[in-house]
Amino acid sequence: MSPSYDVIVLGLGGMGSAAAHHLAARGARVLGLEKFGPVHQRGSSHGGSRITRQSYFEDPAYVPLLLRAHELYARLARDSGRRVATLCGGVMVGRPGSRTVAGALRSARTWDLPHEMLDAKEIRRRFPTLAPAADEVALYEARAGFVRPEHTVAAQLQLAGQSGAALHFQEPVTRWEALPGGRGVRVHTPDDTYTAGQLVICPGAWAPRLLAGLGVPFTIERQVMYWFAPAGGTAPYAPEQHPVYIWEDAAGVQIYGFPAIDGPDGGAKVAFFRKGTLCTPENIDRTVHEDEVRAMAAQAARLLPTLPGRFLSAATCMYSNTPDEHFVITRHPAHPDAVTVACGFSGHGFKFVPVVGEILADLALTGETGHPIELFDPGRLTAAPVPGGVR
C-alpha cells in the first residue's frame, strides 16, 4: 500500500486543481487523482473562456465569493505567470423584469456594486455589435469579463506541483471508503490503494456515481459551445470594444457570449446558457449537428446581427446540475470527519474556481470556513444520505 497522505483530491479539473493548489500551498501532503490527462477536454473545464461577473442574477449570496475569486484570480496570474482572467466589461440584457436583468440589478444594489443601467438606444451606441429590441435594457458592469479555463487549470496544477503535491493522471478512482473510527479514508484505483486523513471529492459530471451516497438528485446535461466568424470580420468584436454578455429573450431563453479573444482566426464564441440535453459522461454525444448550429445562429442573430457570419467550430461540455441550480459544497453528511465534496455547479461555477479551492482547503484542514457557504448545504435537497462511496 502506498504511503498515507494528509489529503487525497479526487478529480483535477477546475475545482479539484484549485483544491490541490491551496492544500499544497498550506503545507499539506496532497495526492491528486485524475481519470484523464491534465487539462483535458472531457468534462466541464474547457472551451477557451468562461464569463466572470459580480452583479450575479442567480442570488446576491454569491457576491462575496465572487469578490474573493477576483482577488484570487489576480494572485493566480501573478504566481503562475499565466494570463487567466481579463476584464473587458459585460452586459446583462433583456426586458427590465427578466431574471437576467432584474436579478443582476438586485445583486448590484444589495452589495453596492458599480454598475450602469442602459436603455436600448444607449446599448446600441456603446456597443454597435448589439441590436436589442426597443423594450430591452442592460445592466453594464466594468468588472465583468472572461476567465480562461484551460489556463486556470494548468496554472493551478503547476503551483500545486511546485508546492509538492503528487498529481496522478490517467488513474481513475474505482471506489472510496471512510475508515471506521474516524481513521481517515481509503481510495482504490486500478493501480494502487491509497490512504489519507482527508478526502476531497470534485467529481464534475461523475457526481452521480462517485457521490451516490450523498442523496442529491444530480442531472448531467450536454451543452454545446459555438464559434462563428462575424460578417465583416472580428475587429468590432475585439475585447476593447465588445463586452461579454448574457441575453434573455421574451420567452426566457438565455444565450451568452464573448469577444473575439483569440484574434481574427478564432472567431467569437456564443452558446445557450441552458437548453441542453440529458446525458451521462459515458453516452454524451460529442458530435455537434447541423440543426444545432442553425438554431444557435438564428438565436444569436436576434441580438448580434453580424455574429453568425460563418460557422467555424463547436465543442461539447457537461453541466452537472442540482434541482435548484445552486452548488453543493460541504463536509459529507455521512462522513463529516473525513470527506469534503464540491459538486453540482450547474453551469455557472468556473468563475468561482479559486475561492472554491480555498474553501475546500479550509474544510479539509480545519472542518470549517469563514466563507459564506450556507446556500450550498445539500440538506436543502435531500433527506439523510446513505453511508458509503462508490459502489
CSV table of C-alpha atoms in Angstrom, one decimal:
chain,number,residue,atom,x,y,z
A,1,MET,CA,0.0,0.0,0.0
A,2,SER,CA,1.2,3.5,-0.9
A,3,PRO,CA,2.3,5.9,1.9
A,4,SER,CA,-0.5,7.8,3.6
A,5,TYR,CA,-1.3,11.4,2.6
A,6,ASP,CA,-2.8,14.2,4.5
A,7,VAL,CA,-5.4,14.8,1.8
A,8,ILE,CA,-6.4,13.0,-1.4
A,9,VAL,CA,-8.1,15.1,-4.0
A,10,LEU,CA,-10.4,13.2,-6.4
A,11,GLY,CA,-10.7,15.0,-9.7
A,12,LEU,CA,-8.3,17.6,-11.1
A,13,GLY,CA,-10.5,19.8,-13.2
A,14,GLY,CA,-11.2,23.3,-12.2
A,15,MET,CA,-12.3,22.8,-8.6
A,16,GLY,CA,-10.0,19.8,-7.9
A,17,SER,CA,-6.9,21.5,-9.2
A,18,ALA,CA,-7.8,24.6,-7.1
A,19,ALA,CA,-8.2,22.4,-4.0
A,20,ALA,CA,-4.8,20.7,-4.7
A,21,HIS,CA,-3.1,24.1,-5.1
A,22,HIS,CA,-4.5,25.6,-1.9
A,23,LEU,CA,-3.9,22.5,0.2
A,24,ALA,CA,-0.3,22.0,-1.0
A,25,ALA,CA,0.4,25.7,-0.5
A,26,ARG,CA,-0.6,25.3,3.1
A,27,GLY,CA,1.9,22.5,3.6
A,28,ALA,CA,-0.4,19.5,3.4
A,29,ARG,CA,0.8,16.3,1.8
A,30,VAL,CA,-1.5,16.0,-1.2
A,31,LEU,CA,-2.3,13.3,-3.7
A,32,GLY,CA,-4.4,14.3,-6.7
A,33,LEU,CA,-6.1,11.6,-8.8
A,34,GLU,CA,-7.5,12.3,-12.2
A,35,LYS,CA,-9.3,9.9,-14.6
A,36,PHE,CA,-7.9,11.6,-17.7
A,37,GLY,CA,-4.8,13.6,-18.6
A,38,PRO,CA,-4.0,17.1,-17.3
A,39,VAL,CA,-6.2,20.0,-18.7
A,40,HIS,CA,-8.4,17.5,-20.6
A,41,GLN,CA,-11.5,18.2,-22.8
A,42,ARG,CA,-13.8,15.5,-21.5
A,43,GLY,CA,-15.6,17.3,-18.6
A,44,SER,CA,-16.5,20.9,-17.9
A,45,SER,CA,-13.2,22.9,-17.6
A,46,HIS,CA,-12.5,23.6,-21.3
A,47,GLY,CA,-13.7,25.7,-24.2
A,48,GLY,CA,-11.3,28.6,-24.1
A,49,SER,CA,-13.4,31.0,-22.0
A,50,ARG,CA,-16.0,31.4,-19.2
A,51,ILE,CA,-17.8,34.6,-18.1
A,52,THR,CA,-16.9,36.2,-14.8
A,53,ARG,CA,-19.3,38.8,-13.4
A,54,GLN,CA,-20.3,40.2,-10.0
A,55,SER,CA,-23.8,41.5,-10.3
A,56,TYR,CA,-25.0,38.0,-10.0
A,57,PHE,CA,-28.6,37.4,-11.1
A,58,GLU,CA,-28.6,33.9,-9.6
A,59,ASP,CA,-28.6,35.2,-6.0
A,60,PRO,CA,-26.9,38.0,-4.1
A,61,ALA,CA,-25.5,35.5,-1.7
A,62,TYR,CA,-22.8,34.6,-4.3
A,63,VAL,CA,-21.3,38.1,-4.4
A,64,PRO,CA,-18.9,37.9,-1.5
A,65,LEU,CA,-17.4,34.7,-3.1
A,66,LEU,CA,-17.1,36.5,-6.4
A,67,LEU,CA,-15.2,39.4,-4.9
A,68,ARG,CA,-12.8,36.9,-3.3
A,69,ALA,CA,-12.5,35.0,-6.5
A,70,HIS,CA,-11.5,38.2,-8.3
A,71,GLU,CA,-8.6,38.7,-5.8
A,72,LEU,CA,-7.5,35.1,-6.1
A,73,TYR,CA,-7.5,35.1,-9.9
A,74,ALA,CA,-5.2,38.0,-9.8
A,75,ARG,CA,-2.9,36.2,-7.4
A,76,LEU,CA,-3.0,33.0,-9.5
A,77,ALA,CA,-1.9,35.0,-12.6
A,78,ARG,CA,0.9,36.6,-10.7
A,79,ASP,CA,2.2,33.4,-9.1
A,80,SER,CA,1.9,31.3,-12.2
A,81,GLY,CA,2.9,33.8,-14.9
A,82,ARG,CA,-0.2,32.8,-16.9
A,83,ARG,CA,-3.0,35.2,-18.1
A,84,VAL,CA,-6.0,33.6,-16.6
A,85,ALA,CA,-8.6,36.5,-16.4
A,86,THR,CA,-9.4,39.6,-18.5
A,87,LEU,CA,-11.9,42.3,-17.5
A,88,CYS,CA,-13.5,43.7,-20.7
A,89,GLY,CA,-16.9,44.7,-19.2
A,90,GLY,CA,-20.2,42.8,-19.5
A,91,VAL,CA,-23.9,43.4,-20.2
A,92,MET,CA,-26.9,41.6,-18.8
A,93,VAL,CA,-29.5,42.2,-21.5
A,94,GLY,CA,-33.3,41.6,-21.5
A,95,ARG,CA,-36.6,43.1,-20.5
A,96,PRO,CA,-36.5,45.0,-17.2
A,97,GLY,CA,-38.4,42.3,-15.4
A,98,SER,CA,-36.4,39.4,-16.7
A,99,ARG,CA,-34.4,37.2,-14.3
A,100,THR,CA,-31.1,38.2,-16.1
A,101,VAL,CA,-31.6,42.0,-15.7
A,102,ALA,CA,-33.7,42.2,-12.5
A,103,GLY,CA,-31.6,39.6,-10.7
A,104,ALA,CA,-28.3,41.3,-11.7
A,105,LEU,CA,-29.7,44.7,-10.5
A,106,ARG,CA,-30.8,43.2,-7.2
A,107,SER,CA,-27.3,41.9,-6.5
A,108,ALA,CA,-25.7,45.2,-7.6
A,109,ARG,CA,-27.9,47.2,-5.3
A,110,THR,CA,-27.6,44.7,-2.4
A,111,TRP,CA,-23.8,44.9,-2.4
A,112,ASP,CA,-23.4,48.5,-3.8
A,113,LEU,CA,-21.5,47.2,-6.9
A,114,PRO,CA,-20.5,49.7,-9.5
A,115,HIS,CA,-22.9,49.4,-12.5
A,116,GLU,CA,-24.9,51.3,-15.1
A,117,MET,CA,-28.3,50.8,-16.5
A,118,LEU,CA,-28.6,51.3,-20.3
A,119,ASP,CA,-31.7,51.6,-22.4
A,120,ALA,CA,-31.8,50.0,-25.9
A,121,LYS,CA,-30.6,53.2,-27.6
A,122,GLU,CA,-27.6,53.5,-25.3
A,123,ILE,CA,-26.7,49.8,-25.7
A,124,ARG,CA,-26.6,50.2,-29.4
A,125,ARG,CA,-24.5,53.4,-29.2
A,126,ARG,CA,-22.0,52.0,-26.7
A,127,PHE,CA,-21.8,48.5,-28.3
A,128,PRO,CA,-22.6,48.6,-32.0
A,129,THR,CA,-22.4,44.8,-32.3
A,130,LEU,CA,-25.5,44.6,-30.2
A,131,ALA,CA,-29.1,45.3,-31.5
A,132,PRO,CA,-31.5,44.9,-28.6
A,133,ALA,CA,-35.2,45.3,-29.1
A,134,ALA,CA,-36.7,48.7,-28.1
A,135,ASP,CA,-38.2,47.4,-24.9
A,136,GLU,CA,-34.9,45.8,-23.7
A,137,VAL,CA,-32.4,47.2,-21.3
A,138,ALA,CA,-29.0,46.2,-19.9
A,139,LEU,CA,-27.0,46.2,-16.7
A,140,TYR,CA,-23.4,47.1,-17.6
A,141,GLU,CA,-20.6,46.3,-15.2
A,142,ALA,CA,-17.0,47.2,-16.0
A,143,ARG,CA,-15.6,44.4,-13.7
A,144,ALA,CA,-17.1,41.7,-15.8
A,145,GLY,CA,-15.0,39.8,-18.3
A,146,PHE,CA,-13.8,36.3,-19.0
A,147,VAL,CA,-11.5,33.7,-17.4
A,148,ARG,CA,-9.6,31.1,-19.3
A,149,PRO,CA,-10.5,27.6,-18.1
A,150,GLU,CA,-7.5,25.7,-19.6
A,151,HIS,CA,-5.0,28.3,-18.5
A,152,THR,CA,-6.6,28.3,-15.0
A,153,VAL,CA,-6.4,24.6,-14.5
A,154,ALA,CA,-2.8,24.5,-15.9
A,155,ALA,CA,-1.8,27.3,-13.5
A,156,GLN,CA,-3.3,25.5,-10.5
A,157,LEU,CA,-1.7,22.2,-11.4
A,158,GLN,CA,1.6,24.0,-11.9
A,159,LEU,CA,1.5,25.6,-8.5
A,160,ALA,CA,0.2,22.5,-6.7
A,161,GLY,CA,3.2,20.6,-8.1
A,162,GLN,CA,5.6,23.3,-7.2
A,163,SER,CA,4.3,23.0,-3.6
A,164,GLY,CA,4.9,19.3,-3.5
A,165,ALA,CA,1.6,17.8,-4.5
A,166,ALA,CA,1.7,14.3,-6.1
A,167,LEU,CA,-0.5,14.5,-9.2
A,168,HIS,CA,-1.5,11.2,-10.9
A,169,PHE,CA,-3.2,11.3,-14.2
A,170,GLN,CA,-4.9,8.5,-16.2
A,171,GLU,CA,-5.7,6.9,-12.8
A,172,PRO,CA,-9.4,6.7,-12.3
A,173,VAL,CA,-10.9,6.0,-8.8
A,174,THR,CA,-12.9,2.8,-8.7
A,175,ARG,CA,-14.0,3.1,-5.0
A,176,TRP,CA,-13.5,5.1,-1.9
A,177,GLU,CA,-14.5,4.5,1.7
A,178,ALA,CA,-14.3,6.2,5.0
A,179,LEU,CA,-12.5,4.1,7.6
A,180,PRO,CA,-14.2,3.3,10.8
A,181,GLY,CA,-13.4,5.2,14.0
A,182,GLY,CA,-12.5,8.4,12.2
A,183,ARG,CA,-9.3,6.9,10.9
A,184,GLY,CA,-9.4,8.7,7.5
A,185,VAL,CA,-10.2,7.3,4.1
A,186,ARG,CA,-9.1,4.6,1.7
A,187,VAL,CA,-9.2,5.2,-2.1
A,188,HIS,CA,-8.9,2.5,-4.7
A,189,THR,CA,-7.7,2.8,-8.3
A,190,PRO,CA,-6.6,0.2,-10.8
A,191,ASP,CA,-3.0,1.0,-10.0
A,192,ASP,CA,-3.0,1.1,-6.2
A,193,THR,CA,-4.8,1.7,-2.9
A,194,TYR,CA,-4.1,4.9,-1.0
A,195,THR,CA,-4.9,6.1,2.5
A,196,ALA,CA,-5.2,9.7,3.8
A,197,GLY,CA,-6.6,11.6,6.7
A,198,GLN,CA,-9.0,13.5,4.4
A,199,LEU,CA,-10.7,13.1,1.1
A,200,VAL,CA,-11.8,16.0,-1.2
A,201,ILE,CA,-14.1,14.9,-4.0
A,202,CYS,CA,-14.6,17.2,-7.0
A,203,PRO,CA,-16.3,14.8,-9.5
A,204,GLY,CA,-17.9,17.2,-12.0
A,205,ALA,CA,-20.2,15.2,-14.2
A,206,TRP,CA,-19.2,12.0,-12.5
A,207,ALA,CA,-21.0,13.1,-9.3
A,208,PRO,CA,-24.0,10.7,-9.7
A,209,ARG,CA,-21.6,7.7,-9.5
A,210,LEU,CA,-18.9,8.9,-7.1
A,211,LEU,CA,-21.3,10.6,-4.7
A,212,ALA,CA,-24.3,8.3,-4.9
A,213,GLY,CA,-24.5,8.1,-1.1
A,214,LEU,CA,-24.9,11.9,-0.9
A,215,GLY,CA,-28.6,11.6,-2.0
A,216,VAL,CA,-28.6,14.6,-4.2
A,217,PRO,CA,-30.6,14.1,-7.5
A,218,PHE,CA,-27.9,15.4,-9.9
A,219,THR,CA,-28.7,15.6,-13.6
A,220,ILE,CA,-25.9,15.8,-16.2
A,221,GLU,CA,-26.6,17.9,-19.2
A,222,ARG,CA,-24.9,18.1,-22.6
A,223,GLN,CA,-24.1,21.6,-23.7
A,224,VAL,CA,-22.6,23.0,-26.9
A,225,MET,CA,-20.3,25.9,-27.4
A,226,TYR,CA,-20.1,27.5,-30.9
A,227,TRP,CA,-17.5,29.8,-32.6
A,228,PHE,CA,-18.5,32.0,-35.5
A,229,ALA,CA,-16.5,34.3,-37.8
A,230,PRO,CA,-18.6,37.5,-37.7
A,231,ALA,CA,-19.7,39.1,-41.0
A,232,GLY,CA,-17.3,41.9,-41.8
A,233,GLY,CA,-14.5,40.5,-39.6
A,234,THR,CA,-13.7,40.3,-35.9
A,235,ALA,CA,-12.4,43.8,-35.4
A,236,PRO,CA,-15.7,45.1,-33.9
A,237,TYR,CA,-15.7,42.1,-31.6
A,238,ALA,CA,-12.3,42.8,-30.1
A,239,PRO,CA,-12.3,42.8,-26.3
A,240,GLU,CA,-11.5,46.5,-26.3
A,241,GLN,CA,-14.9,47.2,-27.9
A,242,HIS,CA,-17.2,44.2,-27.4
A,243,PRO,CA,-18.3,43.0,-23.9
A,244,VAL,CA,-19.2,39.6,-22.6
A,245,TYR,CA,-23.0,39.3,-22.5
A,246,ILE,CA,-25.9,37.3,-21.3
A,247,TRP,CA,-29.2,38.0,-23.1
A,248,GLU,CA,-32.6,36.7,-22.1
A,249,ASP,CA,-35.3,36.9,-24.7
A,250,ALA,CA,-39.0,37.4,-24.0
A,251,ALA,CA,-39.5,33.6,-23.7
A,252,GLY,CA,-36.9,33.3,-21.0
A,253,VAL,CA,-34.2,31.7,-23.3
A,254,GLN,CA,-30.7,32.8,-22.4
A,255,ILE,CA,-27.6,32.9,-24.6
A,256,TYR,CA,-24.2,34.1,-23.5
A,257,GLY,CA,-21.1,35.1,-25.5
A,258,PHE,CA,-17.6,36.7,-25.6
A,259,PRO,CA,-15.5,39.0,-27.7
A,260,ALA,CA,-13.2,37.5,-30.3
A,261,ILE,CA,-10.5,36.8,-27.8
A,262,ASP,CA,-8.2,34.6,-30.0
A,263,GLY,CA,-7.7,37.1,-32.8
A,264,PRO,CA,-9.2,37.1,-36.3
A,265,ASP,CA,-8.9,33.4,-36.9
A,266,GLY,CA,-10.5,32.4,-33.6
A,267,GLY,CA,-13.9,33.9,-34.2
A,268,ALA,CA,-16.3,34.8,-31.4
A,269,LYS,CA,-17.9,32.2,-29.0
A,270,VAL,CA,-21.6,32.0,-28.2
A,271,ALA,CA,-23.8,29.4,-26.5
A,272,PHE,CA,-27.2,28.7,-25.0
A,273,PHE,CA,-27.0,29.1,-21.2
A,274,ARG,CA,-29.4,26.2,-20.6
A,275,LYS,CA,-31.4,24.3,-23.3
A,276,GLY,CA,-29.1,21.2,-23.1
A,277,THR,CA,-30.0,17.5,-23.3
A,278,LEU,CA,-29.6,14.9,-20.5
A,279,CYS,CA,-26.7,12.6,-20.8
A,280,THR,CA,-24.1,10.7,-18.9
A,281,PRO,CA,-20.3,11.1,-19.2
A,282,GLU,CA,-20.3,7.7,-20.9
A,283,ASN,CA,-23.1,8.3,-23.5
A,284,ILE,CA,-22.7,12.0,-24.3
A,285,ASP,CA,-23.0,12.8,-28.0
A,286,ARG,CA,-19.8,14.6,-28.9
A,287,THR,CA,-21.0,15.3,-32.4
A,288,VAL,CA,-22.5,18.8,-33.0
A,289,HIS,CA,-25.2,18.6,-35.6
A,290,GLU,CA,-26.2,21.0,-38.3
A,291,ASP,CA,-29.6,21.7,-36.9
A,292,GLU,CA,-28.0,22.7,-33.6
A,293,VAL,CA,-25.7,25.2,-35.4
A,294,ARG,CA,-28.6,26.6,-37.3
A,295,ALA,CA,-30.6,27.1,-34.1
A,296,MET,CA,-27.7,28.8,-32.4
A,297,ALA,CA,-27.1,31.1,-35.3
A,298,ALA,CA,-30.7,32.1,-35.5
A,299,GLN,CA,-31.0,32.9,-31.8
A,300,ALA,CA,-27.7,34.8,-31.7
A,301,ALA,CA,-28.6,36.9,-34.8
A,302,ARG,CA,-31.5,38.4,-33.0
A,303,LEU,CA,-29.2,40.3,-30.7
A,304,LEU,CA,-25.9,40.3,-32.7
A,305,PRO,CA,-26.9,40.5,-36.4
A,306,THR,CA,-23.4,40.2,-37.7
A,307,LEU,CA,-22.2,37.4,-35.4
A,308,PRO,CA,-23.2,34.3,-37.3
A,309,GLY,CA,-21.4,35.2,-40.5
A,310,ARG,CA,-19.7,31.9,-40.9
A,311,PHE,CA,-19.6,28.9,-38.6
A,312,LEU,CA,-16.1,27.9,-37.5
A,313,SER,CA,-16.3,25.1,-34.9
A,314,ALA,CA,-18.2,23.8,-31.9
A,315,ALA,CA,-17.4,21.7,-28.8
A,316,THR,CA,-19.5,19.9,-26.2
A,317,CYS,CA,-19.2,20.1,-22.4
A,318,MET,CA,-21.3,19.0,-19.5
A,319,TYR,CA,-23.3,20.7,-16.8
A,320,SER,CA,-23.7,18.9,-13.5
A,321,ASN,CA,-27.0,20.3,-12.2
A,322,THR,CA,-28.8,20.4,-8.9
A,323,PRO,CA,-32.6,20.8,-8.9
A,324,ASP,CA,-32.3,24.5,-7.8
A,325,GLU,CA,-29.0,25.2,-9.7
A,326,HIS,CA,-27.1,26.1,-6.6
A,327,PHE,CA,-23.9,24.4,-5.7
A,328,VAL,CA,-23.1,21.7,-3.2
A,329,ILE,CA,-20.0,22.5,-1.1
A,330,THR,CA,-19.9,20.7,2.3
A,331,ARG,CA,-18.5,18.2,4.6
A,332,HIS,CA,-20.1,14.9,3.6
A,333,PRO,CA,-23.1,14.4,5.9
A,334,ALA,CA,-22.3,10.7,6.4
A,335,HIS,CA,-18.6,11.2,6.8
A,336,PRO,CA,-18.2,14.7,8.3
A,337,ASP,CA,-14.8,14.0,9.9
A,338,ALA,CA,-13.1,12.8,6.7
A,339,VAL,CA,-14.8,13.7,3.4
A,340,THR,CA,-15.4,17.1,1.7
A,341,VAL,CA,-17.4,17.5,-1.5
A,342,ALA,CA,-17.8,20.2,-4.2
A,343,CYS,CA,-20.2,19.4,-7.0
A,344,GLY,CA,-23.4,20.4,-8.8
A,345,PHE,CA,-22.0,23.7,-10.1
A,346,SER,CA,-24.9,23.8,-12.6
A,347,GLY,CA,-23.2,25.6,-15.5
A,348,HIS,CA,-22.1,28.7,-13.6
A,349,GLY,CA,-19.3,27.5,-11.4
A,350,PHE,CA,-16.0,28.2,-13.1
A,351,LYS,CA,-15.7,31.9,-12.2
A,352,PHE,CA,-15.6,30.7,-8.5
A,353,VAL,CA,-12.8,28.2,-9.0
A,354,PRO,CA,-10.0,29.7,-6.9
A,355,VAL,CA,-12.3,30.6,-4.0
A,356,VAL,CA,-13.8,27.1,-4.0
A,357,GLY,CA,-10.3,25.8,-3.8
A,358,GLU,CA,-9.7,28.0,-0.8
A,359,ILE,CA,-13.0,26.8,0.9
A,360,LEU,CA,-12.2,23.2,0.3
A,361,ALA,CA,-8.7,23.6,1.8
A,362,ASP,CA,-10.4,25.2,4.8
A,363,LEU,CA,-12.9,22.4,5.3
A,364,ALA,CA,-10.4,19.6,4.8
A,365,LEU,CA,-7.8,21.0,7.2
A,366,THR,CA,-10.0,22.7,9.8
A,367,GLY,CA,-13.5,21.4,9.3
A,368,GLU,CA,-14.9,24.9,8.8
A,369,THR,CA,-14.6,28.0,6.6
A,370,GLY,CA,-15.1,31.7,7.1
A,371,HIS,CA,-16.7,32.0,3.6
A,372,PRO,CA,-20.5,32.1,3.4
A,373,ILE,CA,-21.5,28.6,2.1
A,374,GLU,CA,-24.8,28.1,3.8
A,375,LEU,CA,-26.6,28.2,0.5
A,376,PHE,CA,-24.7,25.2,-0.7
A,377,ASP,CA,-25.7,22.7,2.1
A,378,PRO,CA,-27.1,19.6,0.4
A,379,GLY,CA,-29.7,19.3,3.2
A,380,ARG,CA,-31.9,21.7,1.2
A,381,LEU,CA,-32.2,19.0,-1.5
A,382,THR,CA,-32.3,15.6,0.2
A,383,ALA,CA,-33.1,13.6,3.3
A,384,ALA,CA,-30.4,11.8,5.2
A,385,PRO,CA,-27.7,10.3,2.9
A,386,VAL,CA,-26.8,6.7,2.5
A,387,PRO,CA,-23.4,5.9,4.0
A,388,GLY,CA,-20.7,4.9,1.6
A,389,GLY,CA,-18.9,6.0,-1.5
A,390,VAL,CA,-18.5,4.4,-5.0
A,391,ARG,CA,-20.3,1.1,-5.3
